[in-house]
Amino acid sequence: MTKKLRAADLLAQRLYEAGCRHAFGMPGGEVLTLIDALGKAGIEFVLCKHENAAGFMAEGVHHINGAPAILVATVGPGAVNGINVVANADQDRVPLIVLTGCVDETEALTYTHQVLDHRKVFEPITKATFTLTPEGADIVADKAVGIATEGRSGPVHIDVPITVADAVAAPKLRRRPAASAVAPVGEDLSVAQAWLSAAKRPIIIAGLDVVKDQSGAALTKFAEKFGCPVITSYKAKGVIAEDHPLALGGAGLSPLADTHLLPFVRKADLILLIGYDPIEMRPGWQEVWDPCETKVIDITAAPNHHYMHQANLNFIADTGAAMGALGKNVDRGQGWPKSEIQALKSDLAQAFPMDDAWGPAGVIAECRAVLPADTIASVDSGAHRILLSQMWQCSAPKTLIQSSGLCTMGCAVPLAMGAKYADPDRTVVSFSGDAGMLMVAGELSTAAEHGYNTIFVVFVDSSLALIELKQRQRQMKNTGVDFIQHDFAAVGQAFGGHGHTVHDRAELRDALEKAMSADTFTVIAAVIDRQGYDGRL
């Protein structure tokens, strides 16, 4: 006898087919069937303390296994609690499947408690939003996976009425084949190849599409063949190993780094934008080049509707396939003088030195020196993120994860927890400001329940340091940026972890070494001067 499947089962099975093995969230009566179906399909539901953190934990898993992330939220306040992380997924190109329970349509005609239109709430910040039906459950599930993962990734919302989740459903088993990688062809390709062959100073600016397309190896090979130095966005750090002679590191948020990188970009005679998504960039990167004076080739997953820059040639293509087509049977041009690239790398190294005795730069440098090269790091928004994103060297992609499009606070701790959940044998560290840690400190209880030795480093300066710095730069009164100093080591211990307060590099090194071999998570509170970022960003 064929087992009858519920609509929730069909949805869960399609997510399992997509590689999903974990879902994160907070249960409510409206999502109990969903959670049951996920478990039966082989997808573990992980209880968190807040839906926003749950979504970031799901994203952390995604960065490790590549499968869509899953956030589960109940009706009303549960769904709305996830707004921030869904907006982040939209701007940071994360394939997040948002599953919300809802009151049945007929019931909602006369019952109003906690009832709101989830689809209208999520519509502006998702690629698509659906309501599950018994007859269309399998189709909705397949559409959701495809829309979330194809092109530029992003969140998709599925509202699941209570009775629909339990309703017996007839599987349609409709699976649309994945699209093939597309490469440029035709006259524009020939023009691009001619420009590449003639280029004397070509430069690559690489972005998140390279990570999505898994074309980092192709990028390195292409850069080496044509002598192209490579700048990356922060979320693309590591697509070319940052100790490579052609790697110039990340850009987009640090004015100090821009003073070195932007003049170099303006000297280029050919700019190759490979998977470059300017949603990560700040105003300093608006219209940096003039396509009337400099040849610019844009290879992206989506058309240019942002107008942050323009190009002479635009290819909507897979980045790996495009580089293969562009470089085929093309001889290398003159290329940059090696001395100019080396001089720029030297200038950047001097701008962000690793030998500070202490302060935020000293904390970052010591962590990078002690922790393994393949450590996965996450970082919260704030002054420390700007500095760390320049100083933290990545040898592979997705080893520094952060919110770069939305730039939200409170993401580093749950991102690290999700990454550790997916790869428990790897060293995982998060970097938070003290304000960011206060936003999500309750999730340390979830960390204790996981039982993994994730490391949480907190920059303790009792201030919103970046905003305080901007106030001083504008000669404004200090207002609304300072708070009392908290004992974060004690907070970690109270939640069942280890805690250390450190004041110098020797104490930090000792704490890190203990944390790597600890039996559970560790909070390391690094006490720094609130004005330690002056002149460093």
Coordinates of C-alpha atoms in Angstrom, one line a residue:
M1 CA 0.0 0.0 0.0
T2 CA 1.4 3.4 -1.1
K3 CA 2.0 5.7 1.9
K4 CA 0.0 8.9 1.7
L5 CA 2.0 12.0 1.7
R6 CA 1.1 15.4 3.2
A7 CA 1.8 18.6 1.4
A8 CA 4.4 19.4 4.0
D9 CA 6.1 16.1 3.1
L10 CA 6.4 17.0 -0.6
L11 CA 7.9 20.3 0.3
A12 CA 10.4 18.7 2.7
Q13 CA 11.4 16.0 0.3
R14 CA 12.2 18.6 -2.4
L15 CA 14.4 20.5 0.0
Y16 CA 16.2 17.3 1.0
E17 CA 16.8 16.7 -2.8
A18 CA 18.4 20.2 -2.9
G19 CA 20.9 19.1 -0.3
C20 CA 19.3 20.6 2.7
R21 CA 20.1 18.8 5.9
H22 CA 19.3 21.4 8.6
A23 CA 16.6 23.9 9.3
F24 CA 16.7 26.5 12.0
G25 CA 13.9 28.4 13.8
M26 CA 11.4 28.7 16.6
P27 CA 8.4 26.3 16.7
G28 CA 4.8 27.3 17.1
G29 CA 1.6 25.3 16.8
E30 CA 1.2 26.5 13.2
V31 CA 4.5 24.9 12.0
L32 CA 4.5 21.6 13.9
T33 CA 3.5 19.6 10.8
L34 CA 6.3 21.3 8.8
I35 CA 8.9 20.4 11.5
D36 CA 7.6 16.9 11.6
A37 CA 7.8 16.6 7.8
L38 CA 11.3 18.1 7.7
G39 CA 12.5 15.5 10.2
K40 CA 10.9 12.6 8.3
A41 CA 12.6 13.8 5.1
G42 CA 16.0 13.8 6.8
I43 CA 16.3 17.5 7.6
E44 CA 17.2 18.2 11.3
F45 CA 15.3 21.0 12.9
V46 CA 17.5 23.1 15.2
L47 CA 15.8 25.1 17.9
C48 CA 17.2 28.7 18.3
K49 CA 16.3 31.6 20.6
H50 CA 15.3 34.1 17.9
E51 CA 14.2 33.8 14.3
N52 CA 16.7 36.5 13.1
A53 CA 19.7 34.5 14.6
A54 CA 18.1 31.3 13.3
G55 CA 18.2 32.6 9.7
F56 CA 21.9 33.5 10.1
M57 CA 22.7 30.1 11.5
A58 CA 21.0 28.6 8.4
E59 CA 23.1 30.9 6.2
G60 CA 26.3 29.8 8.0
V61 CA 25.4 26.2 7.0
H62 CA 24.8 27.2 3.4
H63 CA 28.3 28.7 3.1
I64 CA 29.7 25.3 4.0
N65 CA 27.5 22.8 2.1
G66 CA 26.2 25.1 -0.7
A67 CA 22.6 23.9 -0.2
P68 CA 19.7 26.4 0.3
A69 CA 19.4 27.7 3.9
I70 CA 16.1 27.0 5.7
L71 CA 14.4 29.3 8.2
V72 CA 11.2 28.1 10.0
A73 CA 9.0 30.7 11.7
T74 CA 5.5 30.5 13.1
V75 CA 2.6 32.9 12.4
G76 CA 2.7 36.6 13.1
P77 CA 5.5 37.7 15.4
G78 CA 7.6 34.7 14.5
A79 CA 7.6 35.5 10.9
V80 CA 8.2 39.2 11.5
N81 CA 11.1 38.5 13.7
G82 CA 12.9 37.2 10.6
I83 CA 12.5 40.3 8.5
N84 CA 16.1 41.5 9.1
V85 CA 17.8 38.2 8.1
V86 CA 15.5 37.8 5.0
A87 CA 16.4 41.4 3.9
N88 CA 20.0 40.4 4.4
A89 CA 19.6 37.3 2.3
D90 CA 18.1 39.5 -0.4
Q91 CA 21.0 42.0 -0.5
D92 CA 23.7 39.4 0.3
R93 CA 22.5 36.9 -2.4
V94 CA 21.8 34.0 0.0
P95 CA 19.3 31.3 -1.2
L96 CA 17.2 31.3 2.0
I97 CA 14.0 29.3 2.0
V98 CA 11.6 31.0 4.5
L99 CA 8.9 28.7 5.7
T100 CA 6.1 30.4 7.7
G101 CA 3.0 28.9 9.2
C102 CA -0.2 30.8 8.7
V103 CA -3.9 30.7 9.6
D104 CA -6.1 29.1 6.9
E105 CA -7.7 31.6 4.5
T106 CA -11.3 30.8 5.5
E107 CA -10.4 30.9 9.2
A108 CA -8.8 34.3 8.7
L109 CA -12.1 35.8 7.5
T110 CA -13.4 35.9 11.1
Y111 CA -10.3 35.2 13.2
T112 CA -7.8 38.0 13.5
H113 CA -5.4 37.2 16.4
Q114 CA -1.8 37.3 15.2
V115 CA -3.0 37.3 11.6
L116 CA -1.3 39.4 9.0
D117 CA -0.5 39.0 5.3
H118 CA 2.9 37.4 5.4
R119 CA 3.2 37.5 1.6
K120 CA 2.8 41.2 1.5
V121 CA 5.4 41.6 4.3
F122 CA 8.0 39.5 2.5
E123 CA 7.3 40.5 -1.1
P124 CA 9.6 43.5 -1.2
I125 CA 12.6 41.5 0.2
T126 CA 12.3 38.2 -1.5
K127 CA 12.7 36.9 -5.1
A128 CA 9.3 35.3 -4.8
T129 CA 6.6 34.4 -2.3
F130 CA 4.1 31.5 -2.5
T131 CA 1.2 30.0 -0.6
L132 CA 1.4 26.2 -0.4
T133 CA -1.6 24.2 -1.8
P134 CA -2.2 20.5 -1.6
E135 CA -2.4 20.1 -5.4
G136 CA 0.6 22.3 -6.1
A137 CA 2.9 21.5 -3.2
D138 CA 5.5 19.7 -5.3
I139 CA 5.5 22.5 -7.9
V140 CA 5.8 25.3 -5.4
A141 CA 8.7 23.4 -3.7
D142 CA 10.5 23.0 -7.1
K143 CA 9.9 26.6 -8.1
A144 CA 11.2 27.8 -4.7
V145 CA 14.5 25.9 -5.0
G146 CA 15.0 27.1 -8.6
I147 CA 14.2 30.7 -8.0
A148 CA 16.3 30.8 -4.8
T149 CA 19.4 29.3 -6.4
E150 CA 19.5 30.4 -10.0
G151 CA 20.9 33.6 -11.4
R152 CA 21.7 35.8 -8.4
S153 CA 20.7 33.8 -5.3
G154 CA 18.2 35.2 -2.9
P155 CA 15.4 34.3 -0.4
V156 CA 12.1 32.7 -1.3
H157 CA 9.1 32.7 1.1
I158 CA 6.5 29.9 1.3
D159 CA 3.4 30.5 3.5
V160 CA 2.0 27.2 4.7
P161 CA -1.6 27.2 6.0
I162 CA -2.2 24.9 8.9
T163 CA -4.6 22.5 7.3
V164 CA -2.7 22.5 4.0
A165 CA 0.4 21.2 5.7
D166 CA -1.5 18.2 6.9
A167 CA -3.6 17.7 3.7
V168 CA -3.0 14.6 1.7
A169 CA -1.2 15.7 -1.5
A170 CA -0.8 14.1 -4.9
P171 CA 2.9 14.4 -5.9
K172 CA 3.4 16.0 -9.4
L173 CA 7.1 15.1 -9.4
R174 CA 7.8 18.0 -11.7
R175 CA 11.5 18.7 -11.7
R176 CA 12.8 21.3 -14.2
P177 CA 16.4 20.5 -15.2
A178 CA 19.0 23.0 -14.1
A179 CA 20.2 25.5 -16.7
S180 CA 23.5 25.0 -18.4
A181 CA 26.4 27.4 -17.9
V182 CA 26.3 30.1 -20.6
A183 CA 29.4 31.6 -22.3
P184 CA 29.7 34.7 -24.5
V185 CA 29.6 34.3 -28.2
G186 CA 29.6 36.4 -31.3
E187 CA 31.0 39.8 -32.3
D188 CA 31.1 41.2 -28.8
L189 CA 33.3 38.3 -27.7
S190 CA 35.7 38.9 -30.6
V191 CA 35.9 42.6 -29.6
A192 CA 36.6 41.6 -26.0
Q193 CA 39.3 39.2 -27.0
A194 CA 41.0 41.9 -29.1
W195 CA 40.9 44.3 -26.1
L196 CA 42.4 41.6 -23.8
S197 CA 45.2 40.8 -26.3
A198 CA 46.1 44.5 -26.6
A199 CA 45.8 45.4 -23.0
K200 CA 48.9 46.8 -21.3
R201 CA 47.4 47.3 -17.8
P202 CA 44.4 45.0 -17.4
I203 CA 42.9 44.6 -14.0
I204 CA 40.2 42.3 -12.6
I205 CA 37.5 43.3 -10.0
A206 CA 35.9 40.0 -8.9
G207 CA 32.7 39.6 -6.9
L208 CA 30.3 37.2 -5.4
D209 CA 29.2 35.6 -8.7
V210 CA 32.6 34.0 -8.9
V211 CA 31.9 32.3 -5.5
K212 CA 28.5 31.2 -6.7
D213 CA 29.8 29.8 -9.9
Q214 CA 32.7 28.1 -8.1
S215 CA 35.1 29.6 -10.7
G216 CA 37.8 30.7 -8.3
A217 CA 40.4 28.3 -9.9
A218 CA 39.5 29.6 -13.4
L219 CA 39.9 33.1 -12.1
T220 CA 43.4 32.5 -10.8
K221 CA 44.4 30.7 -14.0
F222 CA 43.0 33.6 -16.1
A223 CA 44.7 36.2 -14.0
E224 CA 48.0 34.4 -14.3
K225 CA 47.8 34.0 -18.0
F226 CA 47.1 37.6 -18.7
G227 CA 49.0 39.2 -15.8
C228 CA 45.9 40.8 -14.3
P229 CA 46.0 41.9 -10.6
V230 CA 42.8 41.0 -8.8
I231 CA 40.7 43.1 -6.4
T232 CA 37.8 41.4 -4.8
S233 CA 34.7 42.5 -3.0
Y234 CA 34.7 41.4 0.7
K235 CA 32.4 38.4 0.2
A236 CA 34.6 37.2 -2.7
K237 CA 37.7 37.3 -0.6
G238 CA 39.7 34.1 -1.2
V239 CA 38.5 33.4 -4.7
I240 CA 42.2 34.0 -5.5
A241 CA 44.4 33.1 -2.5
E242 CA 45.3 36.4 -0.9
D243 CA 49.0 35.5 -0.7
H244 CA 49.1 35.2 -4.5
P245 CA 51.4 37.8 -6.1
L246 CA 48.4 39.1 -8.2
A247 CA 46.0 39.3 -5.2
L248 CA 45.3 42.9 -4.0
G249 CA 42.8 41.9 -1.3
G250 CA 39.3 43.1 -0.7
A251 CA 37.8 46.5 -1.2
G252 CA 34.7 48.6 -1.0
L253 CA 34.3 49.7 2.6
S254 CA 37.7 51.1 3.8
P255 CA 38.5 54.7 2.8
L256 CA 42.2 54.0 3.7
A257 CA 42.4 51.0 1.3
D258 CA 40.6 53.0 -1.4
T259 CA 43.3 55.7 -1.3
H260 CA 45.7 53.0 -2.6
L261 CA 43.4 50.9 -4.8
L262 CA 41.4 53.5 -6.7
P263 CA 44.3 55.3 -8.2
F264 CA 45.6 52.0 -9.3
V265 CA 42.3 51.1 -10.9
R266 CA 42.2 54.4 -12.8
K267 CA 45.6 53.6 -14.3
A268 CA 44.2 50.5 -16.0
D269 CA 43.5 50.4 -19.7
L270 CA 41.2 47.4 -19.4
I271 CA 38.9 46.7 -16.5
L272 CA 37.4 43.2 -16.3
L273 CA 34.4 43.1 -13.9
I274 CA 34.1 39.3 -13.3
G275 CA 31.0 38.5 -11.2
Y276 CA 31.3 41.9 -9.6
D277 CA 28.1 42.9 -7.7
P278 CA 28.5 46.5 -6.5
I279 CA 25.8 46.1 -3.8
E280 CA 28.7 45.5 -1.5
M281 CA 30.5 48.7 -2.3
R282 CA 30.4 52.2 -0.8
P283 CA 29.9 55.6 -2.6
G284 CA 33.7 55.8 -3.3
W285 CA 33.2 53.1 -5.9
Q286 CA 30.5 54.9 -7.8
E287 CA 31.5 55.7 -11.4
V288 CA 35.2 55.1 -10.6
W289 CA 36.0 54.8 -14.3
D290 CA 34.8 56.4 -17.5
P291 CA 33.9 53.9 -20.2
C292 CA 34.6 56.6 -22.8
E293 CA 38.2 56.6 -21.7
T294 CA 38.8 53.1 -20.3
K295 CA 37.7 49.8 -21.9
V296 CA 35.4 48.0 -19.4
I297 CA 34.0 44.4 -19.7
D298 CA 31.2 43.3 -17.3
I299 CA 30.5 39.6 -16.8
T300 CA 27.7 39.1 -14.4
A301 CA 24.7 36.9 -13.5
A302 CA 22.2 39.7 -13.9
P303 CA 21.8 42.8 -16.1
N304 CA 23.1 46.1 -14.8
H305 CA 20.1 47.9 -13.2
H306 CA 22.2 49.5 -10.4
Y307 CA 24.1 52.1 -12.5
M308 CA 26.9 52.2 -9.9
H309 CA 29.1 51.9 -13.0
Q310 CA 28.8 51.3 -16.7
A311 CA 30.8 49.1 -19.1
N312 CA 31.4 49.0 -22.8
L313 CA 30.6 45.3 -23.1
N314 CA 28.1 43.4 -20.9
F315 CA 27.9 39.7 -20.8
I316 CA 25.2 37.9 -18.8
A317 CA 27.0 34.6 -18.3
D318 CA 28.5 32.1 -16.0
T319 CA 31.8 33.6 -14.9
G320 CA 33.9 30.4 -15.4
A321 CA 32.5 29.7 -18.8
A322 CA 33.0 33.4 -19.8
M323 CA 36.6 33.4 -18.8
G324 CA 37.2 30.2 -20.7
A325 CA 35.7 31.7 -23.9
L326 CA 37.3 35.1 -23.4
G327 CA 40.8 33.7 -23.0
K328 CA 40.6 31.0 -25.7
N329 CA 43.3 31.4 -28.3
V330 CA 44.2 34.8 -27.0
D331 CA 47.8 35.8 -26.5
R332 CA 48.8 37.8 -23.4
G333 CA 49.4 41.5 -23.9
Q334 CA 52.1 43.5 -22.3
G335 CA 50.7 43.3 -18.8
W336 CA 51.4 45.4 -15.7
P337 CA 55.0 46.0 -14.7
K338 CA 55.5 43.6 -11.7
S339 CA 57.2 46.4 -9.8
E340 CA 53.9 48.4 -9.7
I341 CA 51.9 45.5 -8.4
Q342 CA 54.5 44.7 -5.8
A343 CA 54.7 48.4 -4.7
L344 CA 50.9 48.5 -4.3
K345 CA 50.9 45.3 -2.2
S346 CA 53.7 46.8 -0.1
D347 CA 51.8 50.0 0.4
L348 CA 48.6 48.1 1.5
A349 CA 50.7 46.0 3.9
Q350 CA 52.1 49.2 5.5
A351 CA 48.6 50.7 5.7
F352 CA 47.3 47.7 7.6
P353 CA 50.4 46.5 9.6
M354 CA 50.3 43.2 11.6
D355 CA 52.7 44.3 14.3
D356 CA 50.6 46.5 16.5
A357 CA 51.3 45.7 20.2
W358 CA 47.6 45.8 21.0
G359 CA 44.3 47.5 20.0
P360 CA 41.9 46.2 17.4
A361 CA 44.6 45.6 14.8
G362 CA 46.7 43.8 17.4
V363 CA 43.7 41.5 18.2
I364 CA 43.1 40.7 14.5
A365 CA 46.8 40.1 13.8
E366 CA 47.2 37.8 16.8
C367 CA 44.1 35.8 15.9
R368 CA 45.3 35.4 12.3
A369 CA 48.7 34.3 13.5
V370 CA 47.4 31.7 16.0
L371 CA 44.4 30.2 14.3
P372 CA 44.8 27.7 11.4
A373 CA 45.0 29.0 7.8
D374 CA 41.8 27.3 6.9
T375 CA 39.8 28.8 9.8
I376 CA 36.3 30.0 9.0
A377 CA 35.8 33.4 10.4
S378 CA 32.6 35.5 10.6
V379 CA 32.5 39.2 11.4
D380 CA 29.8 41.6 12.5
S381 CA 29.2 45.1 11.2
G382 CA 31.2 47.9 12.8
A383 CA 34.6 49.5 12.8
H384 CA 36.3 46.1 13.5
R385 CA 34.7 44.7 10.3
I386 CA 36.3 47.3 8.1
L387 CA 39.7 46.7 9.7
L388 CA 39.4 42.9 9.8
S389 CA 38.2 42.6 6.2
Q390 CA 41.5 44.3 5.1
M391 CA 43.8 42.4 7.5
W392 CA 42.3 38.9 7.5
Q393 CA 44.0 36.9 4.8
C394 CA 41.9 34.2 3.1
S395 CA 43.4 31.3 1.2
A396 CA 40.0 30.0 -0.1
P397 CA 36.5 31.5 -0.7
K398 CA 33.8 31.5 2.0
T399 CA 36.4 31.5 4.8
L400 CA 35.4 35.1 5.9
I401 CA 31.6 35.4 6.1
Q402 CA 29.8 38.6 6.8
S403 CA 26.9 40.8 5.9
S404 CA 28.3 43.1 3.1
G405 CA 25.2 44.1 1.2
L406 CA 22.8 44.9 4.1
C407 CA 25.7 45.4 6.7
T408 CA 23.5 44.3 9.6
M409 CA 24.8 43.9 13.1
G410 CA 24.2 40.8 15.2
C411 CA 25.1 38.3 12.4
A412 CA 28.7 37.1 13.3
V413 CA 27.8 34.9 16.2
P414 CA 25.0 32.9 14.5
L415 CA 26.9 32.7 11.2
A416 CA 29.8 31.1 13.1
M417 CA 27.5 28.8 14.9
G418 CA 25.9 27.6 11.6
A419 CA 29.3 27.1 10.0
K420 CA 30.5 25.1 13.0
Y421 CA 27.3 23.1 13.0
A422 CA 27.9 22.1 9.3
D423 CA 31.7 21.5 9.8
P424 CA 32.4 20.7 13.4
D425 CA 36.0 19.6 12.8
R426 CA 37.0 23.0 11.5
T427 CA 38.2 25.9 13.6
V428 CA 35.5 28.6 13.5
V429 CA 35.8 32.0 15.0
S430 CA 33.4 35.0 15.1
F431 CA 34.4 38.6 15.6
S432 CA 31.8 40.9 17.2
G433 CA 31.8 44.4 18.7
D434 CA 30.4 44.4 22.2
A435 CA 27.2 46.0 21.0
G436 CA 26.7 43.3 18.3
M437 CA 27.3 40.6 20.9
L438 CA 24.7 42.1 23.2
M439 CA 22.1 41.8 20.4
V440 CA 22.5 38.0 20.2
A441 CA 24.0 37.0 23.6
G442 CA 21.0 34.7 24.2
E443 CA 22.2 32.4 21.4
L444 CA 25.2 31.4 23.5
S445 CA 22.7 29.1 25.1
T446 CA 22.2 27.5 21.7
A447 CA 25.9 27.2 21.3
A448 CA 26.1 25.3 24.6
E449 CA 23.3 23.0 23.4
H450 CA 25.3 22.3 20.2
G451 CA 28.3 21.3 22.2
Y452 CA 30.8 22.7 19.7
N453 CA 34.0 24.6 20.6
T454 CA 33.2 27.7 18.5
I455 CA 35.3 30.7 19.4
F456 CA 33.6 34.1 20.0
V457 CA 36.0 37.1 20.1
V458 CA 34.4 40.3 21.3
F459 CA 36.0 43.8 20.9
V460 CA 35.2 45.5 24.1
D461 CA 35.3 49.3 24.0
S462 CA 31.9 50.1 25.5
S463 CA 31.0 52.2 22.4
L464 CA 29.5 52.1 19.0
A465 CA 33.0 52.8 17.8
L466 CA 32.4 53.5 14.2
I467 CA 29.5 55.9 14.9
E468 CA 31.5 57.5 17.7
L469 CA 34.3 58.1 15.3
K470 CA 32.0 59.7 12.7
Q471 CA 30.6 62.0 15.4
R472 CA 34.1 63.2 16.3
Q473 CA 35.0 63.6 12.7
R474 CA 32.0 65.9 12.3
Q475 CA 32.8 67.7 15.5
M476 CA 29.4 66.6 17.0
K477 CA 28.7 66.1 20.7
N478 CA 29.1 62.5 21.9
T479 CA 25.5 61.3 22.0
G480 CA 23.9 57.8 22.1
V481 CA 27.0 55.8 21.3
D482 CA 28.5 54.8 24.7
F483 CA 27.4 52.2 27.2
I484 CA 28.8 50.5 30.3
Q485 CA 31.4 47.9 30.0
H486 CA 30.1 44.3 30.5
D487 CA 31.9 41.2 31.6
F488 CA 31.5 39.1 28.5
A489 CA 33.7 36.3 29.8
A490 CA 31.3 35.9 32.7
V491 CA 28.4 35.9 30.3
G492 CA 30.0 33.1 28.3
Q493 CA 30.5 31.2 31.5
A494 CA 27.0 31.8 32.7
F495 CA 25.7 30.1 29.5
G496 CA 27.9 27.1 30.0
G497 CA 31.0 28.0 28.0
H498 CA 34.5 29.2 28.8
G499 CA 35.3 32.9 29.2
H500 CA 38.5 34.9 29.1
T501 CA 39.2 38.6 29.4
V502 CA 42.4 39.7 27.6
H503 CA 44.4 42.9 27.6
D504 CA 47.4 42.0 25.5
R505 CA 48.6 39.7 22.7
A506 CA 50.1 37.2 25.1
E507 CA 46.9 36.8 27.0
L508 CA 44.9 36.5 23.7
R509 CA 47.3 33.9 22.4
D510 CA 46.9 31.8 25.5
A511 CA 43.1 32.1 25.4
L512 CA 43.0 31.1 21.7
E513 CA 45.1 28.0 22.2
K514 CA 42.9 26.9 25.1
A515 CA 39.7 27.6 23.1
M516 CA 40.9 25.4 20.1
S517 CA 41.1 22.4 22.4
A518 CA 38.1 23.3 24.7
D519 CA 35.2 21.0 25.2
T520 CA 32.6 23.7 24.4
F521 CA 32.4 27.3 23.2
T522 CA 34.7 30.1 24.4
V523 CA 34.0 33.8 24.7
I524 CA 37.2 35.9 24.5
A525 CA 36.6 39.5 25.6
A526 CA 39.5 41.7 24.2
V527 CA 39.5 45.0 26.0
I528 CA 40.6 47.8 23.7
D529 CA 40.6 51.6 23.6
R530 CA 37.5 53.0 21.9
Q531 CA 39.6 55.4 19.8
G532 CA 41.9 52.6 18.6
Y533 CA 40.5 52.7 15.1
D534 CA 41.5 56.3 14.5
G535 CA 43.5 56.6 11.3
R536 CA 43.2 52.8 10.7
L537 CA 40.1 52.6 8.5

